[in-house]
């Protein structure tokens, strides 16, 4: 009996180790599997220009997804990110054309984005409105204001240097990619090395317990949504700079879906309290590879939304099984 018990014990230990490995690094394992599969499916996939293109394409959604991760870790959700991006872009271009100053335009973008996030935070924290409803209202309001200001069309920048933000490179790496990596490091350090990050995790795990332990839940929530608004403004600056223009009707459409998909793929719980910034980073890359592969294989762009929706559902099912 002893050898049998020893074998059962070894199998149990092995199973526990594999379970831990999957729970901690599942998104990285999934990324490696998809990356290898994509390299076999298309010889063009491994081309360095294609790899840079993938990183460039996901940089804007990636920055937004970082903010969405913080919100979801706190137990909330932000549906307004796409519309706020369009509003921030429209007002930033107006400021750019009025002042002729790139710095003024960027500062204006940061102020507008942070203010929109602050309003979301106040509605959720002080108004006790469910984050889904509060940000849904902001989504409609921000898009409406953007359409009104731009008369339903696009606004172009009149300062040529503004486009250098998104169209320049350093050591063959485009600025948007560098900004995305810097923002990832910044949010990672904020969430894992500061008191603010610990408070966000505590609120997402058990808000009532966090409140009883002395955490200023309202202030933290306002900070969470303000931070998300600031990150959206960074993404809006890149998006506007890329073409030196912004569309009030189409810019930012469905960005909230892409951001939520990346966050969930990265392992962050919809209920909050559990997730990692590095998981979101790889979740964004997985989405980028999937989109790139569908383009290389001439899959209809109309089906890409279906794939993203399916991925969200599958990811949530796996989370519930853990």
Coordinates of N, CA, C and O in Angstrom, one line a residue, residues 37-130:
X37 N 1.7 29.1 -33.2 CA 0.7 28.7 -34.2 C 0.6 29.7 -35.3 O 0.6 29.3 -36.5
X38 N 0.6 31.0 -35.0 CA 0.5 32.0 -36.0 C 1.8 32.0 -36.9 O 1.7 32.2 -38.1
X39 N 2.9 31.7 -36.4 CA 4.2 31.7 -37.2 C 4.1 30.5 -38.2 O 4.7 30.6 -39.3
X40 N 3.4 29.4 -37.9 CA 3.3 28.3 -38.8 C 2.2 28.6 -39.8 O 2.3 28.1 -41.0
X41 N 1.2 29.3 -39.4 CA 0.0 29.6 -40.3 C 0.3 30.6 -41.4 O -0.3 30.5 -42.5
X42 N 1.3 31.5 -41.2 CA 1.6 32.5 -42.2 C 3.1 32.8 -42.1 O 3.6 33.2 -41.1
X43 N 3.8 32.7 -43.2 CA 5.3 33.0 -43.2 C 5.5 34.5 -43.0 O 6.6 34.9 -42.6
X44 N 4.5 35.3 -43.3 CA 4.7 36.8 -43.2 C 4.6 37.2 -41.7 O 5.0 38.3 -41.4
X45 N 4.1 36.4 -40.9 CA 3.8 36.8 -39.5 C 5.1 37.2 -38.8 O 5.1 38.1 -38.0
X46 N 6.2 36.4 -39.0 CA 7.4 36.6 -38.2 C 8.2 37.8 -38.8 O 9.3 38.1 -38.2
X47 N 7.8 38.4 -39.9 CA 8.5 39.5 -40.4 C 8.6 40.6 -39.4 O 7.6 41.0 -38.8
X48 N 9.8 41.2 -39.2 CA 10.0 42.2 -38.2 C 9.0 43.4 -38.4 O 8.5 44.0 -37.4
X49 N 8.8 43.8 -39.6 CA 7.8 44.9 -39.9 C 6.4 44.6 -39.4 O 5.7 45.4 -38.9
X50 N 6.1 43.3 -39.6 CA 4.7 42.9 -39.2 C 4.6 42.9 -37.7 O 3.6 43.3 -37.1
X51 N 5.7 42.4 -37.0 CA 5.7 42.4 -35.5 C 5.6 43.9 -35.0 O 4.9 44.1 -34.0
X52 N 6.3 44.8 -35.6 CA 6.2 46.2 -35.2 C 4.8 46.8 -35.4 O 4.3 47.5 -34.7
X53 N 4.3 46.3 -36.5 CA 2.9 46.7 -36.9 C 1.9 46.3 -35.9 O 1.0 47.0 -35.5
X54 N 2.0 45.0 -35.4 CA 1.2 44.5 -34.3 C 1.3 45.4 -33.1 O 0.2 45.8 -32.5
X55 N 2.5 45.6 -32.6 CA 2.7 46.4 -31.4 C 2.1 47.8 -31.6 O 1.6 48.4 -30.7
X56 N 2.3 48.4 -32.8 CA 1.8 49.7 -33.1 C 0.3 49.7 -33.0 O -0.3 50.7 -32.5
X57 N -0.3 48.7 -33.6 CA -1.8 48.6 -33.7 C -2.4 48.5 -32.3 O -3.5 49.0 -32.0
X58 N -1.7 47.8 -31.4 CA -2.3 47.5 -30.0 C -2.0 48.6 -29.0 O -2.5 48.6 -27.9
X59 N -1.1 49.5 -29.4 CA -0.6 50.5 -28.4 C -1.7 51.3 -27.8 O -1.7 51.5 -26.6
X60 N -2.6 51.8 -28.6 CA -3.7 52.7 -28.1 C -4.7 51.9 -27.2 O -5.0 52.3 -26.1
X61 N -5.1 50.7 -27.7 CA -6.0 49.9 -26.9 C -5.3 49.4 -25.7 O -5.9 49.3 -24.6
X62 N -4.0 49.2 -25.8 CA -3.2 48.7 -24.6 C -3.2 49.7 -23.5 O -3.4 49.4 -22.3
X63 N -3.0 51.0 -23.9 CA -3.0 52.0 -22.8 C -4.4 52.2 -22.2 O -4.5 52.3 -21.0
X64 N -5.4 52.1 -23.0 CA -6.8 52.1 -22.4 C -7.0 50.9 -21.5 O -7.6 51.0 -20.5
X65 N -6.5 49.7 -22.0 CA -6.8 48.5 -21.2 C -6.1 48.6 -19.9 O -6.6 48.0 -18.9
X66 N -5.0 49.3 -19.8 CA -4.3 49.4 -18.5 C -5.2 50.1 -17.5 O -5.4 49.7 -16.3
X67 N -5.9 51.2 -17.9 CA -6.8 51.9 -17.1 C -8.0 51.0 -16.7 O -8.5 51.0 -15.6
X68 N -8.5 50.3 -17.8 CA -9.7 49.4 -17.5 C -9.3 48.3 -16.5 O -10.2 47.9 -15.7
X69 N -8.1 47.9 -16.5 CA -7.7 46.9 -15.5 C -7.8 47.4 -14.1 O -8.3 46.7 -13.2
X70 N -7.3 48.6 -13.9 CA -7.4 49.2 -12.6 C -8.9 49.3 -12.1 O -9.2 49.0 -11.0
X71 N -9.7 49.8 -13.0 CA -11.2 49.9 -12.7 C -11.8 48.6 -12.4 O -12.5 48.4 -11.4
X72 N -11.5 47.5 -13.2 CA -12.1 46.2 -12.9 C -11.5 45.6 -11.7 O -12.2 44.8 -11.0
X73 N -10.2 45.9 -11.4 CA -9.7 45.4 -10.1 C -10.4 45.9 -8.9 O -10.5 45.3 -7.8
X74 N -10.9 47.1 -9.0 CA -11.7 47.8 -8.0 C -13.1 47.3 -7.9 O -13.9 47.7 -7.0
X75 N -13.5 46.4 -8.8 CA -14.9 45.9 -8.8 C -15.8 46.7 -9.7 O -17.0 46.4 -9.7
X76 N -15.3 47.6 -10.5 CA -16.2 48.4 -11.4 C -15.9 48.1 -12.9 O -15.2 47.1 -13.2
X77 N -16.4 49.0 -13.7 CA -16.2 48.9 -15.2 C -16.4 50.3 -15.8 O -17.1 51.1 -15.2
X78 N -15.7 50.5 -16.9 CA -15.8 51.8 -17.5 C -16.1 51.6 -19.0 O -15.3 51.2 -19.8
X79 N -17.4 51.9 -19.3 CA -17.9 51.8 -20.7 C -17.7 53.1 -21.5 O -17.9 53.1 -22.7
X80 N -17.2 54.1 -20.9 CA -17.1 55.4 -21.6 C -15.8 55.7 -22.3 O -15.6 56.7 -22.9
X81 N -14.8 54.8 -22.2 CA -13.4 55.1 -22.7 C -13.4 55.5 -24.1 O -12.6 56.4 -24.5
X82 N -14.1 54.8 -25.0 CA -14.1 55.1 -26.4 C -14.6 56.5 -26.7 O -14.0 57.3 -27.5
X83 N -15.8 56.8 -26.1 CA -16.4 58.1 -26.3 C -15.6 59.3 -25.7 O -15.5 60.3 -26.3
X84 N -15.0 59.0 -24.6 CA -14.1 60.0 -23.9 C -12.9 60.3 -24.8 O -12.5 61.4 -25.0
X85 N -12.4 59.2 -25.4 CA -11.2 59.4 -26.3 C -11.6 60.3 -27.5 O -10.8 61.2 -27.8
X86 N -12.8 60.1 -28.1 CA -13.2 61.0 -29.2 C -13.3 62.5 -28.7 O -12.9 63.4 -29.3
X87 N -14.0 62.6 -27.5 CA -14.2 64.0 -27.0 C -12.8 64.7 -26.7 O -12.6 65.8 -27.0
X88 N -11.9 63.9 -26.0 CA -10.6 64.5 -25.7 C -9.9 64.9 -27.0 O -9.3 65.9 -27.1
X89 N -9.9 64.0 -28.0 CA -9.3 64.3 -29.3 C -9.8 65.6 -29.9 O -9.0 66.4 -30.4
X90 N -11.1 65.7 -29.9 CA -11.7 66.9 -30.6 C -11.3 68.2 -29.9 O -10.9 69.1 -30.5
X91 N -11.4 68.2 -28.5 CA -11.1 69.4 -27.8 C -9.6 69.7 -27.9 O -9.1 70.8 -27.9
X92 N -8.7 68.6 -27.9 CA -7.3 68.8 -28.0 C -6.9 69.5 -29.3 O -6.0 70.4 -29.4
X93 N -7.6 69.0 -30.4 CA -7.3 69.6 -31.7 C -7.7 71.1 -31.8 O -7.0 71.9 -32.4
X94 N -8.9 71.3 -31.2 CA -9.3 72.7 -31.1 C -8.3 73.6 -30.4 O -8.0 74.7 -30.8
X95 N -7.8 73.1 -29.3 CA -6.8 73.8 -28.5 C -5.5 74.0 -29.3 O -4.9 75.0 -29.2
X96 N -5.2 73.0 -30.0 CA -3.9 73.0 -30.9 C -4.1 74.1 -31.9 O -3.1 74.9 -32.1
X97 N -5.2 74.1 -32.6 CA -5.4 75.1 -33.7 C -5.5 76.5 -33.1 O -5.1 77.5 -33.8
X98 N -6.1 76.7 -31.9 CA -6.3 78.0 -31.3 C -5.0 78.6 -30.8 O -4.8 79.8 -30.9
X99 N -4.2 77.7 -30.2 CA -2.9 78.3 -29.6 C -1.7 78.1 -30.5 O -0.7 78.8 -30.3
X100 N -1.7 77.1 -31.3 CA -0.5 76.7 -32.1 C 0.5 76.0 -31.3 O 1.6 75.8 -31.8
X101 N 0.2 75.6 -30.1 CA 1.1 75.0 -29.2 C 0.8 73.5 -29.0 O -0.3 73.2 -28.5
X102 N 1.8 72.7 -29.2 CA 1.6 71.2 -29.0 C 1.4 70.9 -27.5 O 0.6 70.1 -27.1
X103 N 2.2 71.6 -26.7 CA 2.2 71.4 -25.3 C 0.8 71.8 -24.7 O 0.2 71.0 -23.9
X104 N 0.3 72.9 -25.2 CA -1.1 73.3 -24.7 C -2.1 72.3 -25.1 O -3.1 72.0 -24.3
X105 N -2.0 71.7 -26.3 CA -2.9 70.7 -26.8 C -2.9 69.4 -25.9 O -3.9 68.9 -25.6
X106 N -1.6 69.0 -25.6 CA -1.5 67.8 -24.8 C -2.0 68.0 -23.4 O -2.7 67.1 -22.8
X107 N -1.7 69.1 -22.8 CA -2.2 69.4 -21.5 C -3.7 69.5 -21.4 O -4.3 69.0 -20.5
X108 N -4.3 70.1 -22.5 CA -5.7 70.2 -22.6 C -6.3 68.8 -22.6 O -7.3 68.5 -22.0
X109 N -5.7 67.9 -23.4 CA -6.1 66.5 -23.5 C -6.1 65.8 -22.1 O -7.1 65.2 -21.7
X110 N -5.0 66.0 -21.4 CA -4.9 65.4 -20.1 C -5.9 65.9 -19.1 O -6.5 65.2 -18.3
X111 N -6.2 67.2 -19.2 CA -7.2 67.9 -18.3 C -8.6 67.3 -18.6 O -9.3 67.0 -17.7
X112 N -8.9 67.3 -19.9 CA -10.3 66.9 -20.2 C -10.5 65.4 -19.9 O -11.5 65.0 -19.3
X113 N -9.5 64.5 -20.2 CA -9.6 63.1 -19.9 C -9.7 62.8 -18.4 O -10.6 62.1 -18.0
X114 N -8.9 63.5 -17.7 CA -8.9 63.3 -16.2 C -10.2 63.8 -15.6 O -10.7 63.2 -14.7
X115 N -10.7 64.9 -16.2 CA -12.0 65.5 -15.6 C -13.2 64.5 -15.9 O -14.0 64.3 -15.1
X116 N -13.2 63.9 -17.1 CA -14.2 63.0 -17.4 C -14.1 61.8 -16.5 O -15.1 61.3 -16.0
X117 N -12.9 61.3 -16.2 CA -12.7 60.2 -15.3 C -13.1 60.6 -13.9 O -13.7 59.8 -13.1
X118 N -12.8 61.9 -13.5 CA -13.2 62.4 -12.2 C -14.8 62.4 -12.0 O -15.3 62.0 -11.0
X119 N -15.5 62.8 -13.1 CA -16.9 62.8 -13.0 C -17.5 61.3 -12.9 O -18.4 61.1 -12.1
X120 N -16.9 60.4 -13.6 CA -17.2 59.0 -13.4 C -17.0 58.5 -12.0 O -17.9 57.9 -11.4
X121 N -15.9 58.9 -11.4 CA -15.5 58.5 -10.1 C -16.5 59.1 -9.1 O -16.9 58.4 -8.1
X122 N -16.9 60.4 -9.3 CA -17.8 61.0 -8.4 C -19.2 60.4 -8.4 O -19.9 60.2 -7.4
X123 N -19.6 60.0 -9.6 CA -21.0 59.4 -9.8 C -21.0 58.0 -9.1 O -21.9 57.6 -8.4
X124 N -19.9 57.3 -9.2 CA -19.8 55.9 -8.6 C -19.6 56.0 -7.1 O -20.3 55.3 -6.4
X125 N -18.6 56.8 -6.7 CA -18.3 56.9 -5.3 C -19.2 57.7 -4.4 O -19.6 57.2 -3.3
X126 N -19.5 58.9 -4.9 CA -20.4 59.8 -4.1 C -21.9 59.6 -4.4 O -22.7 59.7 -3.5
X127 N -22.2 59.4 -5.7 CA -23.6 59.3 -6.1 C -24.1 57.9 -5.9 O -25.3 57.7 -6.0
X128 N -23.2 56.9 -5.6 CA -23.6 55.5 -5.4 C -24.4 54.9 -6.6 O -25.3 54.1 -6.4
X129 N -23.9 55.4 -7.8 CA -24.5 54.9 -9.0 C -23.6 53.7 -9.5 O -22.4 53.8 -9.4
X130 N -24.3 52.6 -9.9 CA -23.5 51.5 -10.4 C -22.6 51.9 -11.5 O -23.0 52.7 -12.4

